[in-house]
CSV table of C-alpha atoms in Angstrom, one decimal:
chain,number,residue,atom,x,y,z
I,1457,UNK,CA,98.2,146.8,63.1
I,1458,UNK,CA,97.1,147.5,66.6
I,1459,UNK,CA,98.3,145.4,69.6
I,1460,UNK,CA,94.9,143.8,69.9
I,1461,UNK,CA,94.8,142.8,66.2
I,1462,UNK,CA,98.4,141.6,66.3
I,1463,UNK,CA,97.6,139.4,69.4
I,1464,UNK,CA,94.4,138.1,67.7
I,1465,UNK,CA,96.3,137.3,64.5
I,1466,UNK,CA,99.1,135.5,66.5
I,1467,UNK,CA,96.5,133.5,68.5
I,1468,UNK,CA,94.7,132.5,65.3
I,1469,UNK,CA,98.0,131.4,63.8
I,1470,UNK,CA,98.8,129.3,66.8
I,1471,UNK,CA,95.4,127.7,66.8
I,1472,UNK,CA,95.7,126.7,63.1
I,1473,UNK,CA,99.2,125.2,63.7
I,1474,UNK,CA,97.8,123.2,66.7
I,1475,UNK,CA,94.9,122.0,64.6
I,1476,UNK,CA,97.1,121.1,61.7
I,1477,UNK,CA,99.4,119.1,64.1
I,1478,UNK,CA,96.5,117.2,65.5
I,1479,UNK,CA,95.2,116.4,62.1
I,1480,UNK,CA,98.6,115.3,60.8
I,1481,UNK,CA,98.9,112.8,63.7
I,1482,UNK,CA,96.0,110.7,62.4
I,1483,UNK,CA,97.5,108.0,60.2
I,1484,UNK,CA,101.0,108.9,61.1
I,1485,UNK,CA,101.9,105.6,62.7
I,1486,UNK,CA,100.1,103.6,60.0
I,1487,UNK,CA,101.9,105.5,57.2
I,1488,UNK,CA,105.2,104.8,58.9
I,1489,UNK,CA,104.5,101.1,59.4
I,1490,UNK,CA,103.3,100.5,55.9
I,1491,UNK,CA,106.2,102.6,54.5
I,1492,UNK,CA,108.8,100.6,56.4
I,1493,UNK,CA,106.8,97.3,56.4
I,1494,UNK,CA,107.7,97.0,60.0
I,1495,UNK,CA,105.5,97.1,63.2
I,1496,UNK,CA,107.6,98.1,66.2
I,1497,UNK,CA,106.1,96.6,69.4
I,1498,UNK,CA,106.9,97.5,73.0
I,1499,UNK,CA,106.5,94.7,75.4
I,1500,UNK,CA,108.3,93.0,78.3
I,1501,UNK,CA,111.2,90.5,77.9
I,1502,UNK,CA,110.7,89.0,81.4
I,1503,UNK,CA,107.1,88.3,82.0
I,1504,UNK,CA,106.3,84.7,81.1
I,1505,UNK,CA,103.9,83.4,79.8
I,1506,UNK,CA,102.9,86.8,78.3
I,1507,UNK,CA,106.3,87.7,76.9
I,1508,UNK,CA,109.8,86.5,77.5
I,1509,UNK,CA,113.1,85.4,75.9
I,1510,UNK,CA,113.0,81.7,75.2
I,1511,UNK,CA,116.0,79.3,75.3
I,1512,UNK,CA,116.9,80.4,71.8
I,1513,UNK,CA,117.1,84.0,73.0
I,1514,UNK,CA,114.0,84.9,70.9
I,1515,UNK,CA,110.9,86.7,72.1
I,1516,UNK,CA,108.0,84.3,72.9
I,1517,UNK,CA,104.7,84.2,74.7
I,1518,UNK,CA,101.0,85.0,74.3
I,1519,UNK,CA,101.5,88.8,73.8
I,1520,UNK,CA,104.4,88.1,71.4
I,1521,UNK,CA,102.2,85.8,69.3
I,1522,UNK,CA,99.4,88.3,69.3
I,1523,UNK,CA,101.8,91.0,68.1
I,1524,UNK,CA,103.2,88.8,65.4
I,1525,UNK,CA,99.7,88.0,64.1
I,1526,UNK,CA,98.8,91.7,64.2
I,1527,UNK,CA,101.8,92.5,62.1
I,1528,UNK,CA,101.1,89.7,59.7
I,1529,UNK,CA,97.6,90.9,59.0
I,1530,UNK,CA,99.0,94.4,58.4
I,1531,UNK,CA,101.4,93.0,55.9
I,1532,UNK,CA,104.5,94.0,58.0
I,1533,UNK,CA,107.3,92.3,59.9
I,1534,UNK,CA,107.6,92.8,63.6
I,1535,UNK,CA,110.3,94.2,65.8
I,1536,UNK,CA,110.2,94.0,69.6
I,1537,UNK,CA,111.6,96.6,72.0
I,1538,UNK,CA,111.6,96.3,75.8
I,1539,UNK,CA,111.5,99.7,77.5
I,1540,UNK,CA,110.6,99.9,81.2
I,1541,UNK,CA,106.9,99.6,82.0
I,1542,UNK,CA,106.7,103.1,83.5
I,1543,UNK,CA,108.1,104.5,80.3
I,1544,UNK,CA,105.6,102.7,78.1
I,1545,UNK,CA,102.6,103.8,80.3
I,1546,UNK,CA,103.9,107.4,80.3
I,1547,UNK,CA,102.9,107.9,76.6
I,1548,UNK,CA,104.4,110.5,74.3
I,1549,UNK,CA,106.4,107.8,72.5
I,1550,UNK,CA,107.4,110.1,69.7
I,1551,UNK,CA,107.6,107.2,67.2
I,1552,UNK,CA,110.1,105.2,69.3
I,1553,UNK,CA,107.7,102.3,68.9
I,1554,UNK,CA,104.2,102.0,67.3
I,1555,UNK,CA,102.2,100.0,69.7
I,1556,UNK,CA,102.3,98.3,73.1
I,1557,UNK,CA,101.1,94.7,73.1
I,1558,UNK,CA,101.9,94.1,76.8
I,1559,UNK,CA,98.7,93.1,78.6
I,1560,UNK,CA,98.0,96.7,79.7
I,1561,UNK,CA,94.9,97.6,81.8
I,1562,UNK,CA,93.2,100.6,80.3
I,1563,UNK,CA,92.9,102.8,83.4
I,1564,UNK,CA,91.4,106.3,83.5
I,1565,UNK,CA,94.8,107.9,84.3
I,1566,UNK,CA,96.5,106.1,81.4
I,1567,UNK,CA,93.8,107.2,79.0
I,1568,UNK,CA,95.1,110.7,79.4
I,1569,UNK,CA,98.2,109.9,77.4
I,1570,UNK,CA,97.3,106.7,75.6
I,1571,UNK,CA,94.5,105.3,73.4
I,1572,UNK,CA,93.3,101.7,73.8
I,1573,UNK,CA,91.9,100.4,70.5
I,1574,UNK,CA,90.7,97.1,71.9
I,1575,UNK,CA,90.6,94.9,75.0
I,1576,UNK,CA,91.9,91.5,73.7
I,1577,UNK,CA,91.7,89.4,76.9
I,1578,UNK,CA,90.9,89.3,80.6
I,1579,UNK,CA,92.9,87.8,83.5
I,1580,UNK,CA,92.6,87.5,87.2
I,1581,UNK,CA,95.1,89.3,89.5
I,1582,UNK,CA,96.0,87.5,92.6
I,1583,UNK,CA,98.1,87.7,95.8
I,1584,UNK,CA,100.9,85.3,96.5
I,1585,UNK,CA,103.2,84.4,99.4
I,1586,UNK,CA,106.2,82.2,100.0
I,1587,UNK,CA,105.4,78.5,100.4
I,1588,UNK,CA,106.5,78.6,104.0
I,1589,UNK,CA,104.2,81.5,104.9
I,1590,UNK,CA,101.5,81.0,107.5
I,1591,UNK,CA,99.2,83.4,105.8
I,1592,UNK,CA,95.8,81.9,104.9
I,1593,UNK,CA,93.8,84.9,103.8
I,1594,UNK,CA,94.3,88.2,102.0
I,1595,UNK,CA,93.8,90.0,105.3
I,1596,UNK,CA,96.9,88.3,106.7
I,1597,UNK,CA,99.0,90.6,104.5
I,1598,UNK,CA,97.7,93.7,106.2
I,1599,UNK,CA,100.5,95.6,107.8
I,1600,UNK,CA,103.1,93.5,106.0
I,1601,UNK,CA,105.7,94.2,103.3
I,1602,UNK,CA,104.1,93.6,99.9
I,1603,UNK,CA,105.6,93.9,96.4
I,1604,UNK,CA,104.3,94.8,93.0
I,1605,UNK,CA,105.6,96.1,89.6
I,1606,UNK,CA,106.2,99.8,89.4
I,1607,UNK,CA,103.3,101.7,87.6
I,1608,UNK,CA,101.3,98.5,87.3
I,1609,UNK,CA,97.6,98.0,88.2
I,1610,UNK,CA,98.9,95.7,91.0
I,1611,UNK,CA,100.7,98.6,92.5
I,1612,UNK,CA,97.7,100.9,92.1
I,1613,UNK,CA,95.5,98.3,93.8
I,1614,UNK,CA,97.8,98.2,96.8
I,1615,UNK,CA,97.8,102.0,96.8
I,1616,UNK,CA,94.0,101.9,96.8
I,1617,UNK,CA,94.0,104.0,93.6
I,1618,UNK,CA,92.9,101.6,90.9
I,1619,UNK,CA,90.0,102.5,88.6
I,1620,UNK,CA,89.0,100.0,85.9
I,1621,UNK,CA,86.5,101.5,83.4
I,1622,UNK,CA,86.0,98.7,80.9
I,1623,UNK,CA,82.5,97.2,80.6
I,1624,UNK,CA,81.8,93.7,81.8
I,1625,UNK,CA,84.5,93.5,84.4
I,1626,UNK,CA,83.4,92.4,87.9
I,1627,UNK,CA,83.7,95.0,90.7
I,1628,UNK,CA,86.3,94.6,93.4
I,1629,UNK,CA,87.2,95.7,96.9
I,1630,UNK,CA,90.5,96.6,98.4
I,1631,UNK,CA,91.3,93.6,100.7
I,1632,UNK,CA,95.0,94.3,101.4
I,1633,UNK,CA,96.4,97.1,103.5
I,1634,UNK,CA,100.2,96.7,103.3
I,1635,UNK,CA,102.4,98.3,106.0
I,1636,UNK,CA,105.0,98.8,103.3
I,1637,UNK,CA,104.7,98.7,99.5
I,1638,UNK,CA,107.9,97.9,97.6
I,1639,UNK,CA,108.0,98.6,93.8
I,1640,UNK,CA,110.0,96.6,91.3
I,1641,UNK,CA,110.9,96.9,87.6
I,1642,UNK,CA,108.9,93.8,86.6
I,1643,UNK,CA,106.9,90.9,88.1
I,1644,UNK,CA,109.8,88.5,87.9
I,1645,UNK,CA,111.9,90.8,90.1
I,1646,UNK,CA,109.1,90.7,92.7
I,1647,UNK,CA,108.9,86.9,92.6
I,1648,UNK,CA,112.7,86.6,92.9
I,1649,UNK,CA,112.6,88.5,96.2
I,1650,UNK,CA,109.6,86.6,97.4
I,1651,UNK,CA,111.3,83.2,96.6
I,1652,UNK,CA,114.2,84.1,99.0
I,1653,UNK,CA,112.0,83.1,102.0
I,1654,UNK,CA,109.0,84.2,104.0
I,1655,UNK,CA,109.6,87.7,105.3
I,1656,UNK,CA,113.2,87.8,104.1
I,1657,UNK,CA,112.5,90.7,101.8
I,1658,UNK,CA,108.8,90.4,101.2
I,1659,UNK,CA,105.8,88.9,102.9
I,1660,UNK,CA,103.7,88.8,99.8
I,1661,UNK,CA,103.0,90.3,96.4
I,1662,UNK,CA,100.2,91.0,94.0
I,1663,UNK,CA,100.5,90.1,90.3
I,1664,UNK,CA,98.9,88.4,87.3
I,1665,UNK,CA,97.6,85.0,88.1
I,1666,UNK,CA,98.9,83.4,84.9
I,1667,UNK,CA,102.4,84.7,85.6
I,1668,UNK,CA,102.2,83.4,89.2
I,1669,UNK,CA,101.1,80.0,88.1
I,1670,UNK,CA,103.8,79.9,85.4
I,1671,UNK,CA,106.4,80.7,88.2
I,1672,UNK,CA,105.0,77.9,90.4
I,1673,UNK,CA,105.4,75.5,87.4
I,1674,UNK,CA,109.0,76.6,87.2
I,1675,UNK,CA,109.6,75.6,90.8
I,1676,UNK,CA,109.3,79.0,92.5
I,1677,UNK,CA,108.5,78.3,96.2
I,1678,UNK,CA,105.4,80.4,96.2
I,1679,UNK,CA,101.7,79.8,96.6
I,1680,UNK,CA,98.5,81.7,95.7
I,1681,UNK,CA,96.7,83.3,98.6
I,1682,UNK,CA,92.9,83.4,98.5
I,1683,UNK,CA,90.7,84.3,95.6
I,1684,UNK,CA,91.6,86.7,92.7
I,1685,UNK,CA,91.6,90.3,94.0
I,1686,UNK,CA,90.3,91.8,90.8
I,1687,UNK,CA,90.0,91.0,87.1
I,1688,UNK,CA,92.0,92.9,84.5
I,1689,UNK,CA,90.7,93.8,81.0
I,1690,UNK,CA,93.9,93.9,79.0
I,1691,UNK,CA,94.2,96.1,76.0
I,1692,UNK,CA,96.5,97.0,73.1
I,1693,UNK,CA,97.8,100.6,73.6
I,1694,UNK,CA,98.9,103.3,71.1
I,1695,UNK,CA,100.1,106.8,71.5
I,1696,UNK,CA,97.3,109.4,72.0
I,1697,UNK,CA,95.4,110.9,69.0
I,1698,UNK,CA,95.8,108.6,66.0
I,1699,UNK,CA,92.3,107.6,65.1
I,1700,UNK,CA,93.2,105.9,61.9
I,1701,UNK,CA,95.7,103.6,63.5
I,1702,UNK,CA,93.3,103.0,66.4
I,1703,UNK,CA,90.6,101.8,64.0
I,1704,UNK,CA,93.0,99.6,62.0
I,1705,UNK,CA,94.1,97.7,65.1
I,1706,UNK,CA,90.6,97.4,66.5
I,1707,UNK,CA,89.4,95.9,63.2
I,1708,UNK,CA,92.2,93.4,63.0
I,1709,UNK,CA,91.7,92.2,66.5
I,1710,UNK,CA,87.9,91.9,65.9
I,1711,UNK,CA,88.8,89.6,63.0
I,1712,UNK,CA,91.1,87.6,65.3
I,1713,UNK,CA,88.4,87.2,67.8
I,1714,UNK,CA,85.8,86.2,65.2
I,1715,UNK,CA,87.9,83.6,63.5
I,1716,UNK,CA,89.1,82.0,66.8
I,1717,UNK,CA,92.7,83.0,66.5
I,1718,UNK,CA,92.7,84.8,69.9
I,1719,UNK,CA,91.0,81.9,71.7
I,1720,UNK,CA,93.6,79.5,70.2
I,1721,UNK,CA,96.5,81.6,71.4
I,1722,UNK,CA,95.0,81.9,74.8
I,1723,UNK,CA,94.5,78.2,75.1
I,1724,UNK,CA,98.0,77.6,73.8
I,1725,UNK,CA,99.7,79.7,76.5
I,1726,UNK,CA,97.2,79.6,79.4
I,1727,UNK,CA,95.3,76.4,78.9
I,1728,UNK,CA,92.1,78.4,79.1
I,1729,UNK,CA,90.2,80.9,77.0
I,1730,UNK,CA,90.7,84.3,78.7
I,1731,UNK,CA,89.4,86.2,75.7
I,1732,UNK,CA,86.0,86.9,77.3
I,1733,UNK,CA,84.8,87.5,80.9
I,1734,UNK,CA,83.4,84.5,82.8
């Protein structure tokens, strides 16, 4: 066999292996879940009211209830894991968990490594400051020290690098130009620094409005600044390339939307139906 023919044969073999690997990925997660009767869900343990550890040291919240319902309709139990947000959004999970039910915005960059079977609700993102702050508008945070969760859409917004591709979401403008952006492991860590006092560690932050309102209800000395800065379409995420699992999740969530389950869960945790744009 000549060098050219050997090279061609090797290239053909590699292509067949690659195609076979891609084909085998489809249905892989679903087979694992149904075989083990267990859906492993990645989410956050410190992001009330979406997901948090309650007084009984059990996972609770809107995303947790959505995940439990998803598992129930698949005929499986549910197990929660809580890796760091930047690890979840990096993709290439390699079976460490099956799905992320963690209020993730389906950005263009994330779609390079993750698939988003369905958007299941929409929430406003907002800026907040300490209660003693003299800020009265979003522009008052220009040049200031502003915090956000690492690898979150809030951080991307403050970096002026946020792209939201989902249909039906209102357009937005960048209204804050921070002098310094500080990144944190989760939104509670941001709020914990903000609550120390106006300008002690932070002058402000950007985060999920429901999470900020929940913090205020729990006596955090913070206040919302101005109107929402953008609206997030929030999606369930899976590792890239599993069309069968993608379609299964999309179908279940469509049923949950049609029979009112999602609306009921939204109203339970937020007091409002966030499952459609307004």
